[in-house]
PDB file of C-alpha atoms in Angstrom:
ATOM      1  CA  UNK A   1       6.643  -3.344 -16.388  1.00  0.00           C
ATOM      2  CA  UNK A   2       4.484  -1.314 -14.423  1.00  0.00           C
ATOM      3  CA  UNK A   3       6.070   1.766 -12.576  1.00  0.00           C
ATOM      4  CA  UNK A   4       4.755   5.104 -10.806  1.00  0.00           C
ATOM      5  CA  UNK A   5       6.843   7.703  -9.674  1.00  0.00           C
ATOM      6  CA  UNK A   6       6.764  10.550  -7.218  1.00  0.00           C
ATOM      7  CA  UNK A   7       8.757  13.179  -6.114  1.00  0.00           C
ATOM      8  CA  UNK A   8      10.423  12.446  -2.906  1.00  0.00           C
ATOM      9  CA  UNK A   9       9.588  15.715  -0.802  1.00  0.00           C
ATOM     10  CA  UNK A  10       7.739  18.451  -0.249  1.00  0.00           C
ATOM     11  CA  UNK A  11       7.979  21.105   2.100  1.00  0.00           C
ATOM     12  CA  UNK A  12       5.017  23.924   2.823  1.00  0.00           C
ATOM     13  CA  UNK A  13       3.349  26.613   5.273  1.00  0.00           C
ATOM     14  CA  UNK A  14       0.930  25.699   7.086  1.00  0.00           C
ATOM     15  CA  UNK A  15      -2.344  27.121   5.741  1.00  0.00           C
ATOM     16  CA  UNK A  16      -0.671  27.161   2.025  1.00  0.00           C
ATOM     17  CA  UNK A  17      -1.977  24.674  -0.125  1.00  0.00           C
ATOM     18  CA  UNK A  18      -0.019  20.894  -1.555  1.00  0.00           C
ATOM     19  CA  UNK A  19       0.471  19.521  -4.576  1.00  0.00           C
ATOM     20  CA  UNK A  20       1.734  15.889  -4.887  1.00  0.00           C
ATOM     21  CA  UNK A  21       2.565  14.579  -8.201  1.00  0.00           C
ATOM     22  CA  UNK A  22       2.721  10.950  -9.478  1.00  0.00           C
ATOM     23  CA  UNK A  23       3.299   9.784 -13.081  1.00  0.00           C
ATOM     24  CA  UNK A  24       2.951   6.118 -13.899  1.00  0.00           C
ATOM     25  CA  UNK A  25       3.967   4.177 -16.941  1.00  0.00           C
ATOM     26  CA  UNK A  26       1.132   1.376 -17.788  1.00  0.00           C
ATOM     27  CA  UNK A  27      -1.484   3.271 -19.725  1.00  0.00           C
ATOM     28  CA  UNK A  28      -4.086   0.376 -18.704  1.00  0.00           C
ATOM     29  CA  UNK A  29      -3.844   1.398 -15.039  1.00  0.00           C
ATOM     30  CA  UNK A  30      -7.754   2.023 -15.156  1.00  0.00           C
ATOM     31  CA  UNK A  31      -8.051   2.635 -10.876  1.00  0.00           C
ATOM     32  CA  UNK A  32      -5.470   5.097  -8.990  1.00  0.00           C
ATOM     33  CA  UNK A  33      -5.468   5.682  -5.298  1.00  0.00           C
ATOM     34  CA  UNK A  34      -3.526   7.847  -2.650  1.00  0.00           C
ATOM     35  CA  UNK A  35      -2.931   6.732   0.494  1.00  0.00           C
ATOM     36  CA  UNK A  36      -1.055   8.530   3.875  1.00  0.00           C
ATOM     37  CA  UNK A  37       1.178   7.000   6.110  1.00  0.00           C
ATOM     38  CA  UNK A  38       2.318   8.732   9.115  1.00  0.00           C
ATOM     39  CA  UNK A  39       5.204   7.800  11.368  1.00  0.00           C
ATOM     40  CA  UNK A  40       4.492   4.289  12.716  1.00  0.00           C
ATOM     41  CA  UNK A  41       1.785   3.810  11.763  1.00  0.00           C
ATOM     42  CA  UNK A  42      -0.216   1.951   8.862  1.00  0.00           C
ATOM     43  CA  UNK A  43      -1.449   2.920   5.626  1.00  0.00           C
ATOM     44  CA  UNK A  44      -4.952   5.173   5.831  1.00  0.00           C
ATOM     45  CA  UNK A  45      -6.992   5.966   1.959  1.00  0.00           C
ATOM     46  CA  UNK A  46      -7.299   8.946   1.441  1.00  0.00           C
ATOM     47  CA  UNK A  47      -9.052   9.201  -2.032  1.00  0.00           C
ATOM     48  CA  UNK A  48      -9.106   7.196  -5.342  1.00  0.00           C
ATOM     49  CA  UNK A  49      -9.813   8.062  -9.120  1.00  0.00           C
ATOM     50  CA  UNK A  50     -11.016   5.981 -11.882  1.00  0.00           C
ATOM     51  CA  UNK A  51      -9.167   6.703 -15.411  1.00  0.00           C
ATOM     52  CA  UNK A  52     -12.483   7.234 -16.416  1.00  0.00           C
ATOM     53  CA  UNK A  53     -12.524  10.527 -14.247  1.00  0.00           C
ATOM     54  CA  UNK A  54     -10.820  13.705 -14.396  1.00  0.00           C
ATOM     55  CA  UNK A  55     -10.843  15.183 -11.396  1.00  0.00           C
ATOM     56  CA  UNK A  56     -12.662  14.067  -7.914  1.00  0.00           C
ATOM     57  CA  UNK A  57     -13.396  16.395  -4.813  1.00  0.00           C
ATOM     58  CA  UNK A  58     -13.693  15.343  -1.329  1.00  0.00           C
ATOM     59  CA  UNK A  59     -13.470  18.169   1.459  1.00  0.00           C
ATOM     60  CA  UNK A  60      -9.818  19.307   1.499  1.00  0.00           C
ATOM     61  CA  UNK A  61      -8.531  17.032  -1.069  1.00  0.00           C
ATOM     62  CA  UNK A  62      -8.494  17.362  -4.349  1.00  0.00           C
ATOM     63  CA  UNK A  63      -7.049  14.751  -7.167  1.00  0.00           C
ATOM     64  CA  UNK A  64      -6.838  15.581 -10.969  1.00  0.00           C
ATOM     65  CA  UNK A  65      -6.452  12.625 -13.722  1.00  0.00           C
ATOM     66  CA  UNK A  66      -4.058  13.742 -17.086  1.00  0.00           C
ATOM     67  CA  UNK A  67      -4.301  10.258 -18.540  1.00  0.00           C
ATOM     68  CA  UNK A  68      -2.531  11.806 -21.804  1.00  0.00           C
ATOM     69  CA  UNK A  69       0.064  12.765 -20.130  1.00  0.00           C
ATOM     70  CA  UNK A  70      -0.116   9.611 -17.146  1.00  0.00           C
ATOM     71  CA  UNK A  71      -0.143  12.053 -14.361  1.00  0.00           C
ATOM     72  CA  UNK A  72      -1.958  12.397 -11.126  1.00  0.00           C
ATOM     73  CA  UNK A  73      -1.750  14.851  -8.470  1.00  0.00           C
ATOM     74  CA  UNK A  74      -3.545  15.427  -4.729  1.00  0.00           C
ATOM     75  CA  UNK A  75      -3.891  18.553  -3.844  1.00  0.00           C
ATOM     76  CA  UNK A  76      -4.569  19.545  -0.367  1.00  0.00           C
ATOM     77  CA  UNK A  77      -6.143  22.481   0.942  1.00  0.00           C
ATOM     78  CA  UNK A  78      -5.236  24.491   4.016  1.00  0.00           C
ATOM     79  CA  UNK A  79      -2.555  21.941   4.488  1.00  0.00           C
ATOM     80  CA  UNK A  80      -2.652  21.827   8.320  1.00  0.00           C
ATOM     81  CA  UNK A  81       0.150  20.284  10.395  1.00  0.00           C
ATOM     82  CA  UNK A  82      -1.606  17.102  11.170  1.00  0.00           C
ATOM     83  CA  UNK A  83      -1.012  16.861   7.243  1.00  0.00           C
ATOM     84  CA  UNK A  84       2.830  15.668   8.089  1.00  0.00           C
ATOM     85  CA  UNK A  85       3.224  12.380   6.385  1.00  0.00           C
ATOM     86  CA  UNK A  86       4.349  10.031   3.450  1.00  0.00           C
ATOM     87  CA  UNK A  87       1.694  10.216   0.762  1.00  0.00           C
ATOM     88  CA  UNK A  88       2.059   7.320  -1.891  1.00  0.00           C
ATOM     89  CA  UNK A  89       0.476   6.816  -5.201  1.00  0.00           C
ATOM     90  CA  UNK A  90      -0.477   3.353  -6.214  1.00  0.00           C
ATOM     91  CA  UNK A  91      -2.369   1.772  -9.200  1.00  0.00           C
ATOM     92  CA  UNK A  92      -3.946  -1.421 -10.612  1.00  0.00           C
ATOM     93  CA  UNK A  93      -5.223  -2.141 -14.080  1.00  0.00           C
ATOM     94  CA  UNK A  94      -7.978  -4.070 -12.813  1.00  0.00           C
ATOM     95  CA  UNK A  95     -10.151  -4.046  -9.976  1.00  0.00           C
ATOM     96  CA  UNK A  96      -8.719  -6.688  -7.523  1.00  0.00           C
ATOM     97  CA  UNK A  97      -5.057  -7.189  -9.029  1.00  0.00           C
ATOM     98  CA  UNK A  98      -2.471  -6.020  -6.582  1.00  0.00           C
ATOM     99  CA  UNK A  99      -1.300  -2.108  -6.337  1.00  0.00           C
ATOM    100  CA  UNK A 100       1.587  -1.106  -7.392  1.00  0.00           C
ATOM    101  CA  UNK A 101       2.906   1.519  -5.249  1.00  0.00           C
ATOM    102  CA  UNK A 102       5.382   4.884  -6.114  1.00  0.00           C
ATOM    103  CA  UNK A 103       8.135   5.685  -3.575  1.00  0.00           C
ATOM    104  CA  UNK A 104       5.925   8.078  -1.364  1.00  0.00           C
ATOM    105  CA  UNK A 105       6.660  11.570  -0.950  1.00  0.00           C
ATOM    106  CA  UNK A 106       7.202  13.022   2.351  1.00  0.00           C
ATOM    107  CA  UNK A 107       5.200  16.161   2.997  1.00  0.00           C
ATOM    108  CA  UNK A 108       6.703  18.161   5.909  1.00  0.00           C
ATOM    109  CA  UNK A 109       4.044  21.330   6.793  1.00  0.00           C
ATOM    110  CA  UNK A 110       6.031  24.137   8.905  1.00  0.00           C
ATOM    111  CA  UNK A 111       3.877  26.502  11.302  1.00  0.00           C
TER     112      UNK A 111
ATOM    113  CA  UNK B   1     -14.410  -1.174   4.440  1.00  0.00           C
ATOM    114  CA  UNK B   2     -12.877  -4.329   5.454  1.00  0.00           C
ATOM    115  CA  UNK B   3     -11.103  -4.512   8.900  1.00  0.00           C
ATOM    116  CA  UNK B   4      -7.847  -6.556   9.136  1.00  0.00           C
ATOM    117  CA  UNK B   5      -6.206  -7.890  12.772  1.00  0.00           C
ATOM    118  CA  UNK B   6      -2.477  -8.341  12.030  1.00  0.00           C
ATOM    119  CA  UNK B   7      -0.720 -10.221  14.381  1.00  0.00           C
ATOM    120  CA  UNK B   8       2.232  -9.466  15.623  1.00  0.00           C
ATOM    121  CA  UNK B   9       2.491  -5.756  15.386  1.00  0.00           C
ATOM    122  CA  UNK B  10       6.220  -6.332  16.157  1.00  0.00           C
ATOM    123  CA  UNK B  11       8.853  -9.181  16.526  1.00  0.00           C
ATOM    124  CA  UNK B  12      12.293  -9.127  17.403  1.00  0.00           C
ATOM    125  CA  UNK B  13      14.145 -12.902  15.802  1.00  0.00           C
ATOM    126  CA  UNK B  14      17.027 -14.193  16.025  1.00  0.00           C
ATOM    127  CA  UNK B  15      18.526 -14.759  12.510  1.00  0.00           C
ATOM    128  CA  UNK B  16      17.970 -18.244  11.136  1.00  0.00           C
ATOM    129  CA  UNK B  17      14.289 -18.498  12.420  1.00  0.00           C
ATOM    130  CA  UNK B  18      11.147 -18.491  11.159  1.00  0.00           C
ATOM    131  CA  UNK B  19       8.070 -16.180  11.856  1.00  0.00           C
ATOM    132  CA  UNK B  20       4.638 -16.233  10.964  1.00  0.00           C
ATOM    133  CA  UNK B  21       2.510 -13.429  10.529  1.00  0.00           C
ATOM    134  CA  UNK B  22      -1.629 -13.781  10.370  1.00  0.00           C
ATOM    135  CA  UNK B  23      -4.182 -11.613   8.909  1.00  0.00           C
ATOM    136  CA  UNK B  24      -7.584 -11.890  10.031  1.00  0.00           C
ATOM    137  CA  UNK B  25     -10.157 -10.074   7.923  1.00  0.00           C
ATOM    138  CA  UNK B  26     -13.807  -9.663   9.276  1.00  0.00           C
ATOM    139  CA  UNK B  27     -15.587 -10.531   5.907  1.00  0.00           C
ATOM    140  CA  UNK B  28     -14.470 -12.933   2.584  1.00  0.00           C
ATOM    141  CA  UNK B  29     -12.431 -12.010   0.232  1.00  0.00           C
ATOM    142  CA  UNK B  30     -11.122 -13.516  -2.979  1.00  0.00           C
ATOM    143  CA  UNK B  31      -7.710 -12.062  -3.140  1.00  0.00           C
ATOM    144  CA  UNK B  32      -5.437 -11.193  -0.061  1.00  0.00           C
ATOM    145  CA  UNK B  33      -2.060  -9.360  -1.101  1.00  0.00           C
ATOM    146  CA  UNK B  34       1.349  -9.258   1.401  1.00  0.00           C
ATOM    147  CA  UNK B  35       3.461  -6.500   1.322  1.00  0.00           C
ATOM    148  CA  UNK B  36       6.669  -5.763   2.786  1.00  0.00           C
ATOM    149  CA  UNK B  37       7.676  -2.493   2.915  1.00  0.00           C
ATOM    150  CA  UNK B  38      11.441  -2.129   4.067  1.00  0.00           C
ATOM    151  CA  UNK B  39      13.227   0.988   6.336  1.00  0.00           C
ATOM    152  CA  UNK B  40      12.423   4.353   4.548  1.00  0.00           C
ATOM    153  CA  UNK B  41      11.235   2.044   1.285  1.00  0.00           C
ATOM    154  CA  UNK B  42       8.017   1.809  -0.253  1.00  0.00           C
ATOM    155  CA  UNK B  43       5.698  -1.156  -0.557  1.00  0.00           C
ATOM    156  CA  UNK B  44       6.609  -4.006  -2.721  1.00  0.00           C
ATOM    157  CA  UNK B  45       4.509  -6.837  -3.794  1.00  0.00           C
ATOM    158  CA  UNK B  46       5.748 -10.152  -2.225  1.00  0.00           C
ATOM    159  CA  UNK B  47       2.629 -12.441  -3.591  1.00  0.00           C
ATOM    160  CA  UNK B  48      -0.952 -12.947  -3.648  1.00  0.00           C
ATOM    161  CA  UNK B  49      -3.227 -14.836  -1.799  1.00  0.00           C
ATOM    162  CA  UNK B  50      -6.036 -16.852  -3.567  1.00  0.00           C
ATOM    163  CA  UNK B  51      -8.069 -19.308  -1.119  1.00  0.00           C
ATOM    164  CA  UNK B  52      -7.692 -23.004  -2.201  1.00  0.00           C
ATOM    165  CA  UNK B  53      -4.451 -22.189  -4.473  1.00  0.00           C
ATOM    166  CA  UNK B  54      -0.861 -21.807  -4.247  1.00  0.00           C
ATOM    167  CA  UNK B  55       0.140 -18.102  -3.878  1.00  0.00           C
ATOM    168  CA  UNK B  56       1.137 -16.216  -7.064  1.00  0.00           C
ATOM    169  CA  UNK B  57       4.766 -14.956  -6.258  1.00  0.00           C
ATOM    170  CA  UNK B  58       6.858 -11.565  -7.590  1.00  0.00           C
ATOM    171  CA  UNK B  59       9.835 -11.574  -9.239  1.00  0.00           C
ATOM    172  CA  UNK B  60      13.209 -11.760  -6.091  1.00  0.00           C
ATOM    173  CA  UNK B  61      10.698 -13.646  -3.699  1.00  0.00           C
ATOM    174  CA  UNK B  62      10.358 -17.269  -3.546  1.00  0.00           C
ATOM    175  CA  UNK B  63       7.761 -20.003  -1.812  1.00  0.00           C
ATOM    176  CA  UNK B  64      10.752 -21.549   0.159  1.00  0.00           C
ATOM    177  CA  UNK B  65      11.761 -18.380   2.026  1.00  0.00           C
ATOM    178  CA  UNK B  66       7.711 -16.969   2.153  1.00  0.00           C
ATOM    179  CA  UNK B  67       5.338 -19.379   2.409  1.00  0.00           C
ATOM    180  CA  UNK B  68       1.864 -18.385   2.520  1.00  0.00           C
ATOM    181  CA  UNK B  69      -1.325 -20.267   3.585  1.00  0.00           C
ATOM    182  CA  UNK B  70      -4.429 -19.384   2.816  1.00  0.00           C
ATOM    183  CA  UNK B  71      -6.976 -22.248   4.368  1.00  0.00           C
ATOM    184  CA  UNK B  72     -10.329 -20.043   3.891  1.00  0.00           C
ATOM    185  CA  UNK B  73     -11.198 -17.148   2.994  1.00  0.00           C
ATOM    186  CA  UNK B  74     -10.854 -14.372   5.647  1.00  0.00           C
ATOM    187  CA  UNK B  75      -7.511 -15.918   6.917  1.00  0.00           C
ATOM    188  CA  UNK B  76      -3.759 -15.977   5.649  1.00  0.00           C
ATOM    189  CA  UNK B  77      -0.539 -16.093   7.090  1.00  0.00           C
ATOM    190  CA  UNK B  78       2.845 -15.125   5.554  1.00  0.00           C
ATOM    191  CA  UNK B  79       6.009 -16.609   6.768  1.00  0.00           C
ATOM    192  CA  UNK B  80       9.408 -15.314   6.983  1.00  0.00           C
ATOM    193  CA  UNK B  81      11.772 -18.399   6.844  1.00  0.00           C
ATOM    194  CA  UNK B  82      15.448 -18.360   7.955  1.00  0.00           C
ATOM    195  CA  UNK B  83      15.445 -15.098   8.927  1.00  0.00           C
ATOM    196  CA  UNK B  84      18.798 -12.509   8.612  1.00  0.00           C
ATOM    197  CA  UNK B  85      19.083  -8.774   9.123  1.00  0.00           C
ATOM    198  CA  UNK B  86      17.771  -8.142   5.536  1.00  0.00           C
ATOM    199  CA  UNK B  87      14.697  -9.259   6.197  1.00  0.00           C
ATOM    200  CA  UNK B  88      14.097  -6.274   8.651  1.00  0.00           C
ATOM    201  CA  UNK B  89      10.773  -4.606   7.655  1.00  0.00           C
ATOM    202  CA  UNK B  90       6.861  -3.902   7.801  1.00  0.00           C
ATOM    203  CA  UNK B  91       4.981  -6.302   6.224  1.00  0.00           C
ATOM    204  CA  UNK B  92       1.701  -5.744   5.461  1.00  0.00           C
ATOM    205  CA  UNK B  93      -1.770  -7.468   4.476  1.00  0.00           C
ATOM    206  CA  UNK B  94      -3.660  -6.232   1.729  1.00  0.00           C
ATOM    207  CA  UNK B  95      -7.850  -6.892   0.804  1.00  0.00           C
ATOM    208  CA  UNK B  96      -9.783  -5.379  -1.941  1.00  0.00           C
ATOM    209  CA  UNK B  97     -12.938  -5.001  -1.222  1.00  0.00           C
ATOM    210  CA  UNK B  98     -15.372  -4.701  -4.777  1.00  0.00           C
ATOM    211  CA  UNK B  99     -18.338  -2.864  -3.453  1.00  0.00           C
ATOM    212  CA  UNK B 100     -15.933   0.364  -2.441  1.00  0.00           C
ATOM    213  CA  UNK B 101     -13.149  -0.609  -5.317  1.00  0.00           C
ATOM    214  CA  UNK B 102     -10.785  -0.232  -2.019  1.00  0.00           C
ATOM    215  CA  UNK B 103      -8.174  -1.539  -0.833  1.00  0.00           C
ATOM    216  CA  UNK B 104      -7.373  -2.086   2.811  1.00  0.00           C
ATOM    217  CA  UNK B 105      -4.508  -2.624   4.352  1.00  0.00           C
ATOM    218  CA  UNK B 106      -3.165  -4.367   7.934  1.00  0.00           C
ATOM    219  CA  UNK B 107      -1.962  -2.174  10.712  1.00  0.00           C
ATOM    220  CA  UNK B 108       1.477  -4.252   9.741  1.00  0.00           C
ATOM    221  CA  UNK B 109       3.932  -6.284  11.456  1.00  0.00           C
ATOM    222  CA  UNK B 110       7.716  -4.517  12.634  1.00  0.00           C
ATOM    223  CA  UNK B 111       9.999  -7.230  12.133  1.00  0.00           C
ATOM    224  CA  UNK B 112      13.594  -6.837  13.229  1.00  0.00           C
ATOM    225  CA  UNK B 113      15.793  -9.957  12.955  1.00  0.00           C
ATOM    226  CA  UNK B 114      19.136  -9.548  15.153  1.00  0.00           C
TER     227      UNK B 114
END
């Protein structure tokens, strides 16, 4: 079945710049999204990539598509430490069909 | 995108009852999704949501212990039947929305069963 996984933590400076990896499994997953959730409180989007993409930019973020390899990453710039939070991948093969969500990685940013 | 009113944002139950959680979503939608996401865990599908039909469930959850309704379509509930401490989680409501190829999600509801 369908799986994505993430590395569980990540620790940086404030300032520095974040990586976040996710690899999933099903090579039909065609639309692949990152969302933040910070302590308490619900899940915000932050950004999402078609397969048909290879990378997309939006201020701070940025996510990059390997679809040979199944791998997605969000990188954020200036990683500030408002940035604190779980960050989890999800997927769908099909516009409308449920996400399927990785474990989240928490992203700790130290002043 | 699509707002979604949750209600409750928390519960505390005694084990062995029943709550029921209702999403309110300020537009249509075909499919609604519920989540439940337990301490520390991530989200796991629990079924979806198609107005007029019986809920599509995941593998480990069954229509006897989470029944859904789904009378129209901008309203569902989900409830959590015969309750025990295991059931202790957030769970969530889930829309996509095709003209941003979104999906948004409820603000959640903190159950704790005691």
């Amino acid at each position: 079945g369908e799986d994505v996984e993430q590395s569980l933590f990540l620790s940086v400076r404030e300032g520095d710049s974040s990586v976040i990896n996710c690899t999933y499994t099903d090579s039909s997953s065609t639309y692949l999204y990152w969302y933040k959730q910070e302590p308490g409180a619900g899940l915000q989007l932050l950004t999402y990539i078609f397969s048909n993409m290879d990378m997309k930019q939006d201020q701070r973020l940025t996510v990059l598509l390997n679809k040979k390899d199944k791998h997605l990453s969000l990188r954020i710039a200036d990683t500030q430490t408002g940035d604190s939070a779980i960050y989890f991948c999800a997927e769908s093969t099909q516009a409308g069909t449920a996400l399927i969500f990785g474990k989240g990685t928490t992203l700790s940013v130290s002043s | 995108s699509a707002v979604i009113s949750q209600k409750p944002s928390r519960d505390i139950c005694q084990r062995g009852t029943s709550l029921t959680i209702q999403c309110q979503v300020d537009s249509q939608v075909t499919m609604m999704f519920w989540y439940r996401q337990q301490p520390g865990q991530s989200l796991t599908l629990i079924a979806t949501a198609n107005q007029g039909s019986e809920a599509t469930y995941e593998s480990g959850f069954v229509i006897d212990k989470f029944p859904i309704s789904r009378p129209n379509l901008t309203f569902s509930t989900l409830t959590v039947s015969n309750m025990s401490p295991e059931d202790s989680s957030i769970y969530l409501c889930s829309v996509f929305r095709q003209e941003s190829y979104g999906y948004t999600f409820g603000s959640g509801t903190r159950l704790t069963v005691v």
